[in-house]
Amino acid sequence: MQTHFIHRKQEFTHYSRWLTLLRIITGLVLIAKAISFFHDSSTIQHMMANNGWGIFENNTQTIAVIITYVTLLGGVLIATGLFTRWMSIIQIPILTGAVILNISNNSAELILSAIILVLLILFAVKGSGPISADEFFRNYTYAGRERGHTRNFFR
């Protein structure tokens, strides 16, 4: 059983701590964006209604609510490092839509959406890293069976 821990430790030797900081910042940006959607959902509804795609015209309010809640949940889970890969994969289509809807604006929203989209793709590939809730729970499950797992997480 000790080989599992050694394998996990070798897996994270290439994962820098700055990536963990970027993951947390990405989650916080998603949370802030979701809160702004809560305060003013008319902007997202207006953008979807005016894009010319018929699929959004009748369902703008429902889609805006779904996007708001999924963005909030994804931001919280990505910031804490829990289910980071899955939440990044779920957020990628939403941010792709944000980039497409903001292309005509050429604003800071387009740049921010593009940066967050690239970071989400990075975290979908790389995962949550050694300082995350995922890794804590992985080590916690082995703590009762193998010596040193929980203690090594905090070093």
Coordinates of N, CA and C in Angstrom, one line a residue:
M1 N 0.8 -1.2 0.0 CA 0.0 0.0 0.0 C 0.9 1.3 0.0
Q2 N 2.1 1.2 0.5 CA 2.9 2.3 0.5 C 3.3 2.9 -0.9
T3 N 3.2 2.0 -1.9 CA 3.6 2.5 -3.2 C 2.6 3.5 -3.8
H4 N 1.3 3.4 -3.3 CA 0.4 4.4 -3.8 C 0.8 5.8 -3.4
F5 N 1.2 6.0 -2.2 CA 1.6 7.3 -1.7 C 2.9 7.8 -2.4
I6 N 3.8 6.9 -2.7 CA 5.0 7.3 -3.4 C 4.7 7.7 -4.8
H7 N 3.8 7.0 -5.4 CA 3.4 7.3 -6.8 C 2.7 8.7 -6.8
R8 N 1.8 9.0 -5.8 CA 1.1 10.3 -5.8 C 2.1 11.4 -5.5
K9 N 3.1 11.2 -4.7 CA 4.1 12.2 -4.4 C 4.9 12.5 -5.7
Q10 N 5.3 11.5 -6.5 CA 6.0 11.7 -7.7 C 5.2 12.4 -8.7
E11 N 3.9 12.1 -8.7 CA 3.0 12.8 -9.7 C 2.9 14.3 -9.5
F12 N 3.1 14.8 -8.3 CA 3.0 16.2 -8.0 C 4.3 16.9 -8.0
T13 N 5.4 16.3 -8.3 CA 6.7 17.0 -8.3 C 6.7 18.1 -9.4
H14 N 5.9 17.9 -10.5 CA 5.9 18.8 -11.6 C 4.8 19.9 -11.4
Y15 N 4.0 19.8 -10.4 CA 2.9 20.7 -10.1 C 3.4 21.8 -9.2
S16 N 3.5 23.0 -9.7 CA 4.0 24.2 -9.0 C 3.0 24.7 -8.0
R17 N 3.5 25.4 -7.0 CA 2.5 26.0 -6.1 C 1.8 27.2 -6.7
W18 N 2.4 27.9 -7.7 CA 1.8 29.0 -8.3 C 0.6 28.5 -9.1
L19 N 0.6 27.3 -9.6 CA -0.6 26.7 -10.2 C -1.8 26.6 -9.2
T20 N -1.4 26.3 -8.0 CA -2.5 26.2 -6.9 C -3.0 27.6 -6.7
L21 N -2.2 28.6 -6.7 CA -2.6 30.0 -6.5 C -3.5 30.4 -7.7
L22 N -3.1 30.0 -8.9 CA -3.9 30.4 -10.1 C -5.3 29.6 -10.0
R23 N -5.3 28.4 -9.5 CA -6.6 27.7 -9.4 C -7.5 28.4 -8.4
I24 N -7.0 28.8 -7.3 CA -7.8 29.5 -6.3 C -8.3 30.9 -6.8
I25 N -7.4 31.6 -7.5 CA -7.8 32.9 -8.1 C -8.9 32.6 -9.2
T26 N -8.8 31.6 -10.0 CA -9.8 31.3 -11.0 C -11.1 31.0 -10.4
G27 N -11.1 30.2 -9.3 CA -12.3 30.0 -8.6 C -13.0 31.2 -8.0
L28 N -12.1 32.1 -7.4 CA -12.7 33.3 -6.9 C -13.2 34.3 -8.0
V29 N -12.6 34.3 -9.1 CA -13.1 35.1 -10.2 C -14.5 34.5 -10.7
L30 N -14.6 33.2 -10.7 CA -15.9 32.6 -11.1 C -17.0 32.9 -10.1
I31 N -16.6 32.9 -8.8 CA -17.6 33.2 -7.7 C -18.0 34.7 -7.9
A32 N -17.1 35.6 -8.1 CA -17.4 37.0 -8.2 C -18.3 37.2 -9.5
K33 N -18.0 36.5 -10.5 CA -18.9 36.7 -11.7 C -20.3 36.2 -11.5
A34 N -20.4 35.0 -10.8 CA -21.7 34.5 -10.4 C -22.5 35.5 -9.5
I35 N -21.8 36.1 -8.6 CA -22.5 37.1 -7.7 C -22.9 38.3 -8.5
S36 N -22.1 38.7 -9.5 CA -22.6 39.8 -10.3 C -23.8 39.4 -11.2
F37 N -23.8 38.1 -11.6 CA -25.0 37.6 -12.3 C -26.2 37.6 -11.4
F38 N -26.0 37.3 -10.2 CA -27.2 37.3 -9.2 C -27.7 38.7 -9.1
H39 N -26.8 39.7 -9.0 CA -27.3 41.1 -8.8 C -27.9 41.7 -10.1
D40 N -27.4 41.3 -11.2 CA -28.0 41.9 -12.5 C -28.0 40.8 -13.5
S41 N -29.0 40.0 -13.6 CA -29.1 38.9 -14.5 C -29.6 39.4 -15.9
S42 N -30.0 40.7 -15.9 CA -30.5 41.2 -17.2 C -29.4 41.3 -18.3
T43 N -28.2 41.6 -17.8 CA -27.1 41.7 -18.8 C -26.9 40.4 -19.6
I44 N -26.9 39.3 -18.8 CA -26.6 38.0 -19.5 C -27.8 37.6 -20.4
Q45 N -29.0 38.0 -19.9 CA -30.2 37.7 -20.7 C -30.2 38.5 -22.0
H46 N -29.8 39.8 -21.9 CA -29.8 40.7 -23.0 C -28.7 40.2 -24.0
M47 N -27.6 39.8 -23.6 CA -26.6 39.3 -24.5 C -27.0 38.0 -25.2
M48 N -27.7 37.1 -24.5 CA -28.2 35.9 -25.2 C -29.3 36.2 -26.1
A49 N -30.2 37.1 -25.8 CA -31.3 37.4 -26.7 C -30.9 38.2 -27.9
N50 N -29.8 39.0 -27.9 CA -29.4 39.8 -29.0 C -28.3 39.1 -29.9
N51 N -28.0 37.9 -29.6 CA -26.9 37.3 -30.4 C -27.3 36.7 -31.7
G52 N -28.6 36.6 -31.9 CA -29.1 36.1 -33.2 C -29.3 34.6 -33.3
W53 N -29.0 33.9 -32.2 CA -29.2 32.4 -32.2 C -30.6 32.2 -31.7
G54 N -31.4 31.5 -32.4 CA -32.8 31.2 -32.1 C -33.0 30.3 -30.9
I55 N -32.0 29.5 -30.5 CA -32.1 28.6 -29.4 C -32.2 29.3 -28.1
F56 N -31.7 30.5 -28.0 CA -31.7 31.3 -26.7 C -32.9 32.2 -26.6
E57 N -33.6 32.5 -27.6 CA -34.6 33.6 -27.6 C -35.7 33.3 -26.6
N58 N -36.2 32.1 -26.5 CA -37.4 31.8 -25.6 C -37.0 31.4 -24.2
N59 N -35.7 31.1 -24.0 CA -35.3 30.5 -22.7 C -34.2 31.3 -22.1
T60 N -34.1 32.6 -22.3 CA -33.0 33.4 -21.8 C -33.0 33.4 -20.2
Q61 N -34.2 33.5 -19.6 CA -34.2 33.6 -18.2 C -33.8 32.3 -17.5
T62 N -34.2 31.2 -18.1 CA -33.9 29.9 -17.5 C -32.4 29.6 -17.7
I63 N -31.9 29.9 -18.9 CA -30.5 29.6 -19.1 C -29.6 30.5 -18.3
A64 N -30.0 31.8 -18.1 CA -29.3 32.7 -17.2 C -29.2 32.2 -15.8
V65 N -30.3 31.6 -15.3 CA -30.3 31.1 -13.9 C -29.4 29.9 -13.8
I66 N -29.5 29.0 -14.8 CA -28.6 27.8 -14.8 C -27.1 28.2 -14.9
I67 N -26.8 29.1 -15.7 CA -25.4 29.6 -15.9 C -24.9 30.2 -14.6
T68 N -25.8 31.0 -13.9 CA -25.4 31.6 -12.6 C -25.1 30.6 -11.6
Y69 N -26.0 29.6 -11.4 CA -25.8 28.6 -10.3 C -24.6 27.7 -10.6
V70 N -24.5 27.3 -11.9 CA -23.4 26.4 -12.2 C -22.0 27.1 -12.1
T71 N -22.0 28.4 -12.4 CA -20.8 29.2 -12.3 C -20.4 29.4 -10.8
L72 N -21.4 29.6 -10.0 CA -21.2 29.7 -8.5 C -20.6 28.4 -7.9
L73 N -21.3 27.3 -8.2 CA -20.9 26.0 -7.7 C -19.5 25.7 -8.2
G74 N -19.3 25.9 -9.5 CA -18.0 25.6 -10.1 C -16.9 26.4 -9.5
G75 N -17.1 27.7 -9.2 CA -16.1 28.6 -8.6 C -15.8 28.1 -7.2
V76 N -16.8 27.8 -6.4 CA -16.5 27.3 -5.1 C -15.7 26.0 -5.1
L77 N -16.1 25.1 -5.9 CA -15.4 23.8 -5.9 C -14.0 23.9 -6.5
I78 N -13.8 24.7 -7.5 CA -12.5 24.9 -8.1 C -11.5 25.6 -7.1
A79 N -12.1 26.6 -6.4 CA -11.2 27.4 -5.4 C -10.8 26.4 -4.3
T80 N -11.6 25.5 -3.9 CA -11.3 24.6 -2.8 C -10.5 23.4 -3.3
G81 N -10.5 23.2 -4.6 CA -9.8 22.0 -5.2 C -10.6 20.7 -5.1
L82 N -11.9 20.8 -5.0 CA -12.7 19.6 -4.9 C -13.4 19.4 -6.3
F83 N -13.2 18.2 -6.9 CA -13.7 17.9 -8.2 C -13.3 18.9 -9.3
T84 N -12.0 19.3 -9.2 CA -11.5 20.4 -10.1 C -11.6 20.1 -11.5
R85 N -11.2 18.9 -11.9 CA -11.3 18.5 -13.3 C -12.7 18.5 -13.8
W86 N -13.6 17.9 -13.1 CA -15.0 17.8 -13.5 C -15.6 19.2 -13.6
M87 N -15.4 20.1 -12.6 CA -15.9 21.4 -12.7 C -15.3 22.3 -13.8
S88 N -14.1 22.0 -14.1 CA -13.4 22.8 -15.2 C -14.1 22.4 -16.5
I89 N -14.3 21.1 -16.7 CA -14.9 20.6 -17.9 C -16.3 21.1 -18.0
I90 N -17.1 21.2 -16.9 CA -18.4 21.8 -17.0 C -18.4 23.3 -17.3
Q91 N -17.4 24.0 -16.8 CA -17.3 25.4 -17.0 C -16.8 25.8 -18.4
I92 N -16.1 24.9 -19.1 CA -15.5 25.3 -20.4 C -16.5 25.7 -21.4
P93 N -17.7 25.0 -21.5 CA -18.7 25.5 -22.5 C -19.3 26.8 -22.1
I94 N -19.4 27.1 -20.8 CA -20.0 28.3 -20.4 C -19.0 29.5 -20.7
L95 N -17.7 29.3 -20.5 CA -16.8 30.3 -20.8 C -16.5 30.5 -22.3
T96 N -16.7 29.4 -23.0 CA -16.6 29.5 -24.5 C -17.7 30.4 -25.0
G97 N -18.9 30.1 -24.5 CA -20.1 31.0 -24.8 C -19.8 32.4 -24.4
A98 N -19.2 32.7 -23.3 CA -18.9 34.0 -22.9 C -17.9 34.7 -23.8
V99 N -16.9 34.0 -24.3 CA -16.0 34.5 -25.2 C -16.7 34.8 -26.5
I100 N -17.5 33.9 -27.0 CA -18.2 34.1 -28.3 C -19.1 35.4 -28.2
L101 N -19.9 35.5 -27.1 CA -20.8 36.6 -26.9 C -20.1 37.9 -26.7
N102 N -18.8 37.9 -26.2 CA -18.1 39.1 -26.0 C -17.2 39.5 -27.1
I103 N -17.1 38.7 -28.2 CA -16.2 39.0 -29.3 C -16.5 40.4 -29.9
S104 N -17.7 40.7 -30.1 CA -18.1 41.9 -30.7 C -17.8 43.2 -29.8
N105 N -17.7 42.9 -28.5 CA -17.5 44.1 -27.6 C -16.1 44.5 -27.5
N106 N -15.1 43.6 -27.7 CA -13.7 44.0 -27.6 C -13.4 44.7 -26.2
S107 N -13.9 44.1 -25.2 CA -13.8 44.8 -23.9 C -12.9 43.9 -22.9
A108 N -12.8 44.4 -21.7 CA -12.1 43.7 -20.7 C -12.8 42.4 -20.4
E109 N -14.1 42.3 -20.6 CA -14.8 41.1 -20.3 C -14.3 40.0 -21.3
L110 N -14.0 40.3 -22.5 CA -13.5 39.3 -23.5 C -12.2 38.8 -23.0
I111 N -11.3 39.7 -22.6 CA -10.0 39.3 -22.2 C -10.0 38.4 -20.9
L112 N -10.9 38.8 -19.9 CA -11.0 38.0 -18.7 C -11.6 36.7 -19.0
S113 N -12.6 36.6 -19.9 CA -13.2 35.3 -20.2 C -12.3 34.4 -20.9
A114 N -11.4 35.0 -21.8 CA -10.5 34.2 -22.5 C -9.4 33.6 -21.6
I115 N -8.9 34.5 -20.7 CA -7.9 34.0 -19.7 C -8.5 32.9 -18.8
I116 N -9.7 33.1 -18.3 CA -10.3 32.1 -17.4 C -10.6 30.8 -18.2
L117 N -10.9 30.9 -19.5 CA -11.1 29.7 -20.3 C -9.8 28.9 -20.5
V118 N -8.7 29.6 -20.7 CA -7.4 29.0 -20.9 C -7.1 28.3 -19.5
L119 N -7.3 29.0 -18.4 CA -7.0 28.4 -17.1 C -7.9 27.2 -16.8
L120 N -9.1 27.2 -17.2 CA -10.0 26.1 -17.0 C -9.5 24.9 -17.8
I121 N -9.1 25.1 -19.0 CA -8.5 24.0 -19.8 C -7.3 23.4 -19.2
L122 N -6.5 24.3 -18.6 CA -5.3 23.9 -17.9 C -5.6 23.0 -16.7
F123 N -6.6 23.4 -15.9 CA -7.0 22.6 -14.8 C -7.7 21.4 -15.1
A124 N -8.4 21.4 -16.2 CA -9.1 20.1 -16.7 C -8.0 19.1 -17.0
V125 N -6.9 19.5 -17.5 CA -5.8 18.6 -17.9 C -4.9 18.3 -16.6
K126 N -4.5 19.3 -15.9 CA -3.6 19.1 -14.8 C -4.2 18.6 -13.5
G127 N -5.4 18.9 -13.3 CA -6.1 18.5 -12.0 C -5.9 19.6 -10.9
S128 N -6.2 19.2 -9.7 CA -6.3 20.2 -8.6 C -4.9 20.4 -7.9
G129 N -4.0 19.5 -8.0 CA -2.7 19.7 -7.4 C -2.6 19.1 -6.0
P130 N -1.4 19.3 -5.4 CA -1.2 18.7 -4.1 C -1.9 19.4 -2.9
I131 N -2.2 20.7 -3.1 CA -2.8 21.5 -2.0 C -4.3 21.7 -2.4
S132 N -5.1 20.7 -2.2 CA -6.5 20.7 -2.6 C -7.3 19.8 -1.7
A133 N -8.6 20.0 -1.8 CA -9.5 19.1 -1.0 C -9.5 17.7 -1.6
D134 N -9.3 17.5 -2.9 CA -9.2 16.2 -3.5 C -8.0 15.4 -3.0
E135 N -6.9 16.0 -2.9 CA -5.7 15.3 -2.4 C -5.8 15.1 -0.9
F136 N -6.4 16.0 -0.2 CA -6.6 15.7 1.3 C -7.5 14.5 1.5
F137 N -8.6 14.4 0.8 CA -9.5 13.3 0.9 C -8.9 12.0 0.4
R138 N -8.0 12.1 -0.6 CA -7.3 10.9 -1.1 C -6.4 10.4 0.0
N139 N -5.7 11.3 0.6 CA -4.7 10.9 1.7 C -5.5 10.5 3.0
Y140 N -6.6 11.1 3.2 CA -7.4 10.8 4.4 C -7.9 9.3 4.3
T141 N -8.3 8.9 3.2 CA -8.8 7.5 3.0 C -7.7 6.5 3.3
Y142 N -6.5 6.8 3.1 CA -5.4 5.9 3.4 C -4.8 6.1 4.8
A143 N -5.2 7.1 5.5 CA -4.6 7.4 6.8 C -4.9 6.2 7.8
G144 N -6.0 5.6 7.7 CA -6.3 4.5 8.7 C -5.5 3.3 8.4
R145 N -5.2 3.0 7.1 CA -4.6 1.8 6.7 C -3.1 1.9 6.6
E146 N -2.6 3.1 6.2 CA -1.2 3.2 6.0 C -0.6 4.3 6.9
R147 N 0.6 4.2 7.3 CA 1.2 5.2 8.2 C 1.7 6.4 7.4
G148 N 1.4 7.6 7.9 CA 2.0 8.8 7.4 C 1.3 9.6 6.4
H149 N 0.1 9.1 5.9 CA -0.5 9.8 4.8 C -1.0 11.2 5.2
T150 N -1.8 11.3 6.2 CA -2.3 12.6 6.6 C -1.2 13.6 7.0
R151 N -0.3 13.1 7.7 CA 0.8 13.9 8.2 C 1.6 14.4 7.0
N152 N 1.8 13.7 6.0 CA 2.6 14.1 4.8 C 1.9 15.1 4.0
F153 N 0.6 15.2 4.1 CA -0.2 16.2 3.3 C 0.2 17.6 3.7
F154 N 0.4 17.8 5.0 CA 0.6 19.2 5.5 C 2.1 19.6 5.5
R155 N 3.0 18.8 4.9 CA 4.4 19.2 4.8 C 4.7 20.0 3.6

